[in-house]
Amino acid sequence: MTTAILVLLFGLTLGFVLVVWRALRGPTPADRAVAVDILGILMVGFCAVLSVALGKDLYLIVGLAWSLLAFVGSLALAKLLEGRAFDA
Amino acid sequence: MLDLSQPSHLIAFVVMLGGLFFDVVGCLGLVRLPDVYNRLQAGTKCVTLGTFLILLGVLIRFGFDSLGWKAVVCMFFVAMTSPTAAHAIARASHRAGFGLWSGSVGDRYAEDDEGRRAPVSPGEVERQRGPQGREVHP
């Protein structure tokens, strides 16, 4: 692990900690939904840094699949906030 | 691995640092801003740009081989889907009734009756409100 990769990983971990603080603290459920959405996007950046650190393309495929599922999850959370059923 | 003595690796690292800066600033806005809608704006816009720049750094590091093309596909997908999800959350939380921050200037979405009417221009809102600023229903 070179210093450059460690700097990137620590920076992303700082971002994670801030987002998780908002997810735990947020007074309304909408705040928590926003925090979970942003956590999903941050994970894609994390997977990109891992692919550079380890040199394999597996981690970018993981990141792509993660962003797909996080997108669907955010849409489902939005429907839940609105109060509708998932197939309405 | 990032070997900072090579120029393409150095450029990739600088671009990834820029992306990291936007990520961290966006998450800081998520913590510090007063309202759901403010947090949504700051968070999703900044973090989408930050992730885009980190993936661009991956593309610069590896060039246009198999890893680079996967990074391009990831970039495209993040840029397409992340604003859509943010808009869905914003619309859903407004319809669910989560209020605006007390220092907010106005609520245009509520004035459009949450998208059921066509959006009005500022001059038309003044005409509709009448001289004392109360709503005049047609």
PDB file of C-alpha atoms in Angstrom:
ATOM      1  CA  MET A   1       0.000   0.000   0.000  1.00  0.00           C
ATOM      2  CA  THR A   2       1.664   3.169  -1.125  1.00  0.00           C
ATOM      3  CA  THR A   3       1.132   6.496   0.589  1.00  0.00           C
ATOM      4  CA  ALA A   4      -1.000   7.789  -2.276  1.00  0.00           C
ATOM      5  CA  ILE A   5      -3.515   4.949  -1.969  1.00  0.00           C
ATOM      6  CA  LEU A   6      -3.597   5.362   1.819  1.00  0.00           C
ATOM      7  CA  VAL A   7      -4.346   9.074   1.487  1.00  0.00           C
ATOM      8  CA  LEU A   8      -7.259   8.337  -0.841  1.00  0.00           C
ATOM      9  CA  LEU A   9      -8.639   5.581   1.372  1.00  0.00           C
ATOM     10  CA  PHE A  10      -8.451   7.699   4.534  1.00  0.00           C
ATOM     11  CA  GLY A  11     -10.186  10.577   2.787  1.00  0.00           C
ATOM     12  CA  LEU A  12     -13.019   8.332   1.666  1.00  0.00           C
ATOM     13  CA  THR A  13     -13.288   6.878   5.185  1.00  0.00           C
ATOM     14  CA  LEU A  14     -13.675  10.414   6.525  1.00  0.00           C
ATOM     15  CA  GLY A  15     -16.519  10.938   4.050  1.00  0.00           C
ATOM     16  CA  PHE A  16     -18.121   7.688   5.207  1.00  0.00           C
ATOM     17  CA  VAL A  17     -17.944   8.726   8.857  1.00  0.00           C
ATOM     18  CA  LEU A  18     -19.650  12.061   8.122  1.00  0.00           C
ATOM     19  CA  VAL A  19     -22.411  10.374   6.126  1.00  0.00           C
ATOM     20  CA  VAL A  20     -23.020   7.729   8.805  1.00  0.00           C
ATOM     21  CA  TRP A  21     -23.225  10.507  11.424  1.00  0.00           C
ATOM     22  CA  ARG A  22     -25.984  12.132   9.426  1.00  0.00           C
ATOM     23  CA  ALA A  23     -27.732   8.779   8.913  1.00  0.00           C
ATOM     24  CA  LEU A  24     -27.777   8.166  12.667  1.00  0.00           C
ATOM     25  CA  ARG A  25     -28.522  11.733  13.690  1.00  0.00           C
ATOM     26  CA  GLY A  26     -30.892  13.008  10.992  1.00  0.00           C
ATOM     27  CA  PRO A  27     -34.078  14.190  12.638  1.00  0.00           C
ATOM     28  CA  THR A  28     -36.323  13.213   9.738  1.00  0.00           C
ATOM     29  CA  PRO A  29     -36.441   9.957   7.744  1.00  0.00           C
ATOM     30  CA  ALA A  30     -35.750  11.966   4.595  1.00  0.00           C
ATOM     31  CA  ASP A  31     -32.333  12.894   6.026  1.00  0.00           C
ATOM     32  CA  ARG A  32     -31.558   9.228   6.506  1.00  0.00           C
ATOM     33  CA  ALA A  33     -32.669   8.421   2.949  1.00  0.00           C
ATOM     34  CA  VAL A  34     -30.351  11.115   1.592  1.00  0.00           C
ATOM     35  CA  ALA A  35     -27.466   9.757   3.672  1.00  0.00           C
ATOM     36  CA  VAL A  36     -27.973   6.200   2.409  1.00  0.00           C
ATOM     37  CA  ASP A  37     -28.132   7.409  -1.197  1.00  0.00           C
ATOM     38  CA  ILE A  38     -24.849   9.306  -0.831  1.00  0.00           C
ATOM     39  CA  LEU A  39     -23.242   6.312   0.882  1.00  0.00           C
ATOM     40  CA  GLY A  40     -23.996   4.261  -2.229  1.00  0.00           C
ATOM     41  CA  ILE A  41     -22.260   6.761  -4.492  1.00  0.00           C
ATOM     42  CA  LEU A  42     -19.257   6.971  -2.150  1.00  0.00           C
ATOM     43  CA  MET A  43     -18.893   3.195  -2.342  1.00  0.00           C
ATOM     44  CA  VAL A  44     -18.374   3.399  -6.106  1.00  0.00           C
ATOM     45  CA  GLY A  45     -15.427   5.757  -5.511  1.00  0.00           C
ATOM     46  CA  PHE A  46     -14.092   3.351  -2.921  1.00  0.00           C
ATOM     47  CA  CYS A  47     -14.271   0.443  -5.386  1.00  0.00           C
ATOM     48  CA  ALA A  48     -12.436   2.558  -7.986  1.00  0.00           C
ATOM     49  CA  VAL A  49      -9.581   3.280  -5.540  1.00  0.00           C
ATOM     50  CA  LEU A  50      -9.407  -0.438  -4.685  1.00  0.00           C
ATOM     51  CA  SER A  51      -9.132  -1.348  -8.371  1.00  0.00           C
ATOM     52  CA  VAL A  52      -6.160   1.007  -8.717  1.00  0.00           C
ATOM     53  CA  ALA A  53      -4.559  -0.342  -5.545  1.00  0.00           C
ATOM     54  CA  LEU A  54      -4.897  -3.997  -6.465  1.00  0.00           C
ATOM     55  CA  GLY A  55      -4.691  -3.770 -10.246  1.00  0.00           C
ATOM     56  CA  LYS A  56      -7.694  -5.961 -11.043  1.00  0.00           C
ATOM     57  CA  ASP A  57     -10.862  -5.096 -12.937  1.00  0.00           C
ATOM     58  CA  LEU A  58     -13.007  -7.185 -10.585  1.00  0.00           C
ATOM     59  CA  TYR A  59     -13.483  -4.259  -8.229  1.00  0.00           C
ATOM     60  CA  LEU A  60     -14.787  -1.962 -10.957  1.00  0.00           C
ATOM     61  CA  ILE A  61     -17.383  -4.601 -11.866  1.00  0.00           C
ATOM     62  CA  VAL A  62     -18.349  -4.718  -8.176  1.00  0.00           C
ATOM     63  CA  GLY A  63     -18.660  -0.923  -8.197  1.00  0.00           C
ATOM     64  CA  LEU A  64     -20.852  -0.965 -11.300  1.00  0.00           C
ATOM     65  CA  ALA A  65     -23.179  -3.583  -9.811  1.00  0.00           C
ATOM     66  CA  TRP A  66     -23.253  -1.630  -6.544  1.00  0.00           C
ATOM     67  CA  SER A  67     -24.291   1.584  -8.288  1.00  0.00           C
ATOM     68  CA  LEU A  68     -27.077  -0.233 -10.129  1.00  0.00           C
ATOM     69  CA  LEU A  69     -28.483  -1.732  -6.935  1.00  0.00           C
ATOM     70  CA  ALA A  70     -28.036   1.489  -4.959  1.00  0.00           C
ATOM     71  CA  PHE A  71     -30.020   3.347  -7.630  1.00  0.00           C
ATOM     72  CA  VAL A  72     -32.921   0.895  -7.364  1.00  0.00           C
ATOM     73  CA  GLY A  73     -32.695   1.053  -3.570  1.00  0.00           C
ATOM     74  CA  SER A  74     -32.839   4.847  -3.557  1.00  0.00           C
ATOM     75  CA  LEU A  75     -35.914   4.819  -5.765  1.00  0.00           C
ATOM     76  CA  ALA A  76     -37.544   2.297  -3.408  1.00  0.00           C
ATOM     77  CA  LEU A  77     -36.673   4.492  -0.399  1.00  0.00           C
ATOM     78  CA  ALA A  78     -38.233   7.462  -2.163  1.00  0.00           C
ATOM     79  CA  LYS A  79     -41.458   5.524  -2.704  1.00  0.00           C
ATOM     80  CA  LEU A  80     -41.423   4.476   0.940  1.00  0.00           C
ATOM     81  CA  LEU A  81     -41.025   8.104   2.066  1.00  0.00           C
ATOM     82  CA  GLU A  82     -43.960   9.144  -0.050  1.00  0.00           C
ATOM     83  CA  GLY A  83     -46.102   6.501   1.590  1.00  0.00           C
ATOM     84  CA  ARG A  84     -46.900   4.486  -1.491  1.00  0.00           C
ATOM     85  CA  ALA A  85     -46.660   0.743  -1.899  1.00  0.00           C
ATOM     86  CA  PHE A  86     -43.723  -0.551  -3.909  1.00  0.00           C
ATOM     87  CA  ASP A  87     -45.795  -1.570  -6.914  1.00  0.00           C
ATOM     88  CA  ALA A  88     -48.169   1.403  -7.025  1.00  0.00           C
TER      89      ALA A  88
ATOM     90  CA  MET B   1      -0.518   0.644  -7.645  1.00  0.00           C
ATOM     91  CA  LEU B   2       0.198   4.308  -7.983  1.00  0.00           C
ATOM     92  CA  ASP B   3       3.870   4.921  -8.689  1.00  0.00           C
ATOM     93  CA  LEU B   4       4.184   8.689  -8.424  1.00  0.00           C
ATOM     94  CA  SER B   5       7.400   8.919 -10.418  1.00  0.00           C
ATOM     95  CA  GLN B   6       5.581   8.168 -13.663  1.00  0.00           C
ATOM     96  CA  PRO B   7       3.760  11.197 -15.162  1.00  0.00           C
ATOM     97  CA  SER B   8       0.486   9.436 -16.046  1.00  0.00           C
ATOM     98  CA  HIS B   9       0.242   8.027 -12.513  1.00  0.00           C
ATOM     99  CA  LEU B  10       0.931  11.459 -11.052  1.00  0.00           C
ATOM    100  CA  ILE B  11      -1.787  13.085 -13.160  1.00  0.00           C
ATOM    101  CA  ALA B  12      -4.184  10.297 -12.193  1.00  0.00           C
ATOM    102  CA  PHE B  13      -3.392  10.843  -8.511  1.00  0.00           C
ATOM    103  CA  VAL B  14      -3.945  14.600  -8.789  1.00  0.00           C
ATOM    104  CA  VAL B  15      -7.318  14.050 -10.484  1.00  0.00           C
ATOM    105  CA  MET B  16      -8.301  11.533  -7.812  1.00  0.00           C
ATOM    106  CA  LEU B  17      -7.310  14.014  -5.106  1.00  0.00           C
ATOM    107  CA  GLY B  18      -9.611  16.562  -6.723  1.00  0.00           C
ATOM    108  CA  GLY B  19     -12.397  14.009  -6.689  1.00  0.00           C
ATOM    109  CA  LEU B  20     -11.696  13.219  -3.051  1.00  0.00           C
ATOM    110  CA  PHE B  21     -11.861  16.921  -2.204  1.00  0.00           C
ATOM    111  CA  PHE B  22     -15.329  17.231  -3.742  1.00  0.00           C
ATOM    112  CA  ASP B  23     -16.464  14.044  -1.961  1.00  0.00           C
ATOM    113  CA  VAL B  24     -15.342  15.278   1.452  1.00  0.00           C
ATOM    114  CA  VAL B  25     -16.789  18.775   0.910  1.00  0.00           C
ATOM    115  CA  GLY B  26     -20.109  17.243  -0.110  1.00  0.00           C
ATOM    116  CA  CYS B  27     -20.219  15.049   2.979  1.00  0.00           C
ATOM    117  CA  LEU B  28     -19.319  18.085   5.101  1.00  0.00           C
ATOM    118  CA  GLY B  29     -22.283  19.908   3.571  1.00  0.00           C
ATOM    119  CA  LEU B  30     -24.436  16.927   4.441  1.00  0.00           C
ATOM    120  CA  VAL B  31     -23.465  17.380   8.094  1.00  0.00           C
ATOM    121  CA  ARG B  32     -23.608  21.151   8.359  1.00  0.00           C
ATOM    122  CA  LEU B  33     -26.562  22.334   6.270  1.00  0.00           C
ATOM    123  CA  PRO B  34     -29.906  22.971   8.022  1.00  0.00           C
ATOM    124  CA  ASP B  35     -32.516  21.283   5.855  1.00  0.00           C
ATOM    125  CA  VAL B  36     -33.251  18.038   3.947  1.00  0.00           C
ATOM    126  CA  TYR B  37     -33.388  19.813   0.597  1.00  0.00           C
ATOM    127  CA  ASN B  38     -30.128  21.701   1.213  1.00  0.00           C
ATOM    128  CA  ARG B  39     -28.420  18.479   2.237  1.00  0.00           C
ATOM    129  CA  LEU B  40     -29.701  16.743  -0.876  1.00  0.00           C
ATOM    130  CA  GLN B  41     -28.343  19.477  -3.144  1.00  0.00           C
ATOM    131  CA  ALA B  42     -24.904  19.634  -1.551  1.00  0.00           C
ATOM    132  CA  GLY B  43     -24.517  15.941  -0.979  1.00  0.00           C
ATOM    133  CA  THR B  44     -25.563  14.405  -4.237  1.00  0.00           C
ATOM    134  CA  LYS B  45     -24.135  17.020  -6.578  1.00  0.00           C
ATOM    135  CA  CYS B  46     -20.717  17.193  -4.925  1.00  0.00           C
ATOM    136  CA  VAL B  47     -20.388  13.464  -4.332  1.00  0.00           C
ATOM    137  CA  THR B  48     -21.445  12.635  -7.910  1.00  0.00           C
ATOM    138  CA  LEU B  49     -18.767  14.965  -9.257  1.00  0.00           C
ATOM    139  CA  GLY B  50     -16.207  13.561  -6.819  1.00  0.00           C
ATOM    140  CA  THR B  51     -16.902   9.973  -7.834  1.00  0.00           C
ATOM    141  CA  PHE B  52     -16.822  10.997 -11.494  1.00  0.00           C
ATOM    142  CA  LEU B  53     -13.352  12.527 -10.996  1.00  0.00           C
ATOM    143  CA  ILE B  54     -12.087   9.469  -9.109  1.00  0.00           C
ATOM    144  CA  LEU B  55     -13.238   7.226 -11.964  1.00  0.00           C
ATOM    145  CA  LEU B  56     -11.599   9.629 -14.430  1.00  0.00           C
ATOM    146  CA  GLY B  57      -8.400   9.165 -12.444  1.00  0.00           C
ATOM    147  CA  VAL B  58      -8.758   5.401 -12.850  1.00  0.00           C
ATOM    148  CA  LEU B  59      -9.183   5.911 -16.604  1.00  0.00           C
ATOM    149  CA  ILE B  60      -6.050   8.083 -16.795  1.00  0.00           C
ATOM    150  CA  ARG B  61      -4.078   5.549 -14.755  1.00  0.00           C
ATOM    151  CA  PHE B  62      -4.960   2.537 -16.875  1.00  0.00           C
ATOM    152  CA  GLY B  63      -5.571   4.027 -20.312  1.00  0.00           C
ATOM    153  CA  PHE B  64      -8.183   2.658 -22.682  1.00  0.00           C
ATOM    154  CA  ASP B  65      -7.758  -1.066 -22.009  1.00  0.00           C
ATOM    155  CA  SER B  66     -10.287  -3.313 -20.264  1.00  0.00           C
ATOM    156  CA  LEU B  67     -10.012  -1.533 -16.909  1.00  0.00           C
ATOM    157  CA  GLY B  68     -10.336   1.866 -18.569  1.00  0.00           C
ATOM    158  CA  TRP B  69     -13.496   0.940 -20.442  1.00  0.00           C
ATOM    159  CA  LYS B  70     -15.067  -0.420 -17.281  1.00  0.00           C
ATOM    160  CA  ALA B  71     -14.300   2.899 -15.626  1.00  0.00           C
ATOM    161  CA  VAL B  72     -15.974   4.704 -18.546  1.00  0.00           C
ATOM    162  CA  VAL B  73     -19.124   2.579 -18.178  1.00  0.00           C
ATOM    163  CA  CYS B  74     -19.150   3.237 -14.412  1.00  0.00           C
ATOM    164  CA  MET B  75     -18.745   6.978 -15.019  1.00  0.00           C
ATOM    165  CA  PHE B  76     -21.622   7.016 -17.454  1.00  0.00           C
ATOM    166  CA  PHE B  77     -23.889   5.077 -15.137  1.00  0.00           C
ATOM    167  CA  VAL B  78     -23.126   7.166 -12.033  1.00  0.00           C
ATOM    168  CA  ALA B  79     -23.688  10.399 -13.990  1.00  0.00           C
ATOM    169  CA  MET B  80     -27.042   9.151 -15.300  1.00  0.00           C
ATOM    170  CA  THR B  81     -28.557   7.557 -12.222  1.00  0.00           C
ATOM    171  CA  SER B  82     -27.395   9.606  -9.268  1.00  0.00           C
ATOM    172  CA  PRO B  83     -29.250  12.845 -10.155  1.00  0.00           C
ATOM    173  CA  THR B  84     -32.373  10.818 -10.961  1.00  0.00           C
ATOM    174  CA  ALA B  85     -32.336   9.181  -7.528  1.00  0.00           C
ATOM    175  CA  ALA B  86     -31.762  12.568  -5.867  1.00  0.00           C
ATOM    176  CA  HIS B  87     -34.723  14.070  -7.712  1.00  0.00           C
ATOM    177  CA  ALA B  88     -36.922  11.129  -6.699  1.00  0.00           C
ATOM    178  CA  ILE B  89     -35.997  11.576  -3.038  1.00  0.00           C
ATOM    179  CA  ALA B  90     -36.576  15.342  -3.190  1.00  0.00           C
ATOM    180  CA  ARG B  91     -40.001  14.992  -4.789  1.00  0.00           C
ATOM    181  CA  ALA B  92     -41.033  12.204  -2.423  1.00  0.00           C
ATOM    182  CA  SER B  93     -39.986  14.104   0.682  1.00  0.00           C
ATOM    183  CA  HIS B  94     -41.835  17.230  -0.474  1.00  0.00           C
ATOM    184  CA  ARG B  95     -44.985  15.208  -1.144  1.00  0.00           C
ATOM    185  CA  ALA B  96     -44.623  13.502   2.227  1.00  0.00           C
ATOM    186  CA  GLY B  97     -44.734  16.942   3.796  1.00  0.00           C
ATOM    187  CA  PHE B  98     -41.229  17.427   5.164  1.00  0.00           C
ATOM    188  CA  GLY B  99     -40.933  21.157   5.729  1.00  0.00           C
ATOM    189  CA  LEU B 100     -38.399  23.649   4.501  1.00  0.00           C
ATOM    190  CA  TRP B 101     -35.831  25.401   6.646  1.00  0.00           C
ATOM    191  CA  SER B 102     -37.197  28.419   8.497  1.00  0.00           C
ATOM    192  CA  GLY B 103     -34.874  30.770   6.622  1.00  0.00           C
ATOM    193  CA  SER B 104     -36.055  29.640   3.180  1.00  0.00           C
ATOM    194  CA  VAL B 105     -37.085  32.333   0.717  1.00  0.00           C
ATOM    195  CA  GLY B 106     -39.864  30.523  -1.118  1.00  0.00           C
ATOM    196  CA  ASP B 107     -41.312  27.188  -2.145  1.00  0.00           C
ATOM    197  CA  ARG B 108     -41.931  27.108  -5.891  1.00  0.00           C
ATOM    198  CA  TYR B 109     -42.838  23.452  -5.931  1.00  0.00           C
ATOM    199  CA  ALA B 110     -45.693  24.065  -3.516  1.00  0.00           C
ATOM    200  CA  GLU B 111     -46.828  27.021  -5.618  1.00  0.00           C
ATOM    201  CA  ASP B 112     -47.038  24.794  -8.669  1.00  0.00           C
ATOM    202  CA  ASP B 113     -49.225  22.561  -6.540  1.00  0.00           C
ATOM    203  CA  GLU B 114     -46.490  19.919  -6.640  1.00  0.00           C
ATOM    204  CA  GLY B 115     -46.238  19.727 -10.381  1.00  0.00           C
ATOM    205  CA  ARG B 116     -49.917  19.456 -11.143  1.00  0.00           C
ATOM    206  CA  ARG B 117     -49.992  22.931 -12.639  1.00  0.00           C
ATOM    207  CA  ALA B 118     -47.551  24.408 -15.097  1.00  0.00           C
ATOM    208  CA  PRO B 119     -44.809  26.440 -13.376  1.00  0.00           C
ATOM    209  CA  VAL B 120     -45.557  30.156 -13.219  1.00  0.00           C
ATOM    210  CA  SER B 121     -43.125  32.956 -14.030  1.00  0.00           C
ATOM    211  CA  PRO B 122     -42.310  35.431 -11.218  1.00  0.00           C
ATOM    212  CA  GLY B 123     -44.391  38.219 -12.706  1.00  0.00           C
ATOM    213  CA  GLU B 124     -47.421  36.003 -12.938  1.00  0.00           C
ATOM    214  CA  VAL B 125     -47.115  35.047  -9.269  1.00  0.00           C
ATOM    215  CA  GLU B 126     -47.270  38.762  -8.386  1.00  0.00           C
ATOM    216  CA  ARG B 127     -50.339  39.244 -10.526  1.00  0.00           C
ATOM    217  CA  GLN B 128     -52.018  36.225  -8.988  1.00  0.00           C
ATOM    218  CA  ARG B 129     -51.229  37.340  -5.465  1.00  0.00           C
ATOM    219  CA  GLY B 130     -52.793  40.731  -5.827  1.00  0.00           C
ATOM    220  CA  PRO B 131     -51.557  44.025  -4.345  1.00  0.00           C
ATOM    221  CA  GLN B 132     -51.533  43.016  -0.675  1.00  0.00           C
ATOM    222  CA  GLY B 133     -49.651  39.796  -1.422  1.00  0.00           C
ATOM    223  CA  ARG B 134     -52.562  37.484  -0.664  1.00  0.00           C
ATOM    224  CA  GLU B 135     -53.452  34.705  -3.098  1.00  0.00           C
ATOM    225  CA  VAL B 136     -56.206  35.662  -5.519  1.00  0.00           C
ATOM    226  CA  HIS B 137     -57.855  32.506  -6.797  1.00  0.00           C
ATOM    227  CA  PRO B 138     -59.064  32.766 -10.414  1.00  0.00           C
TER     228      PRO B 138
END
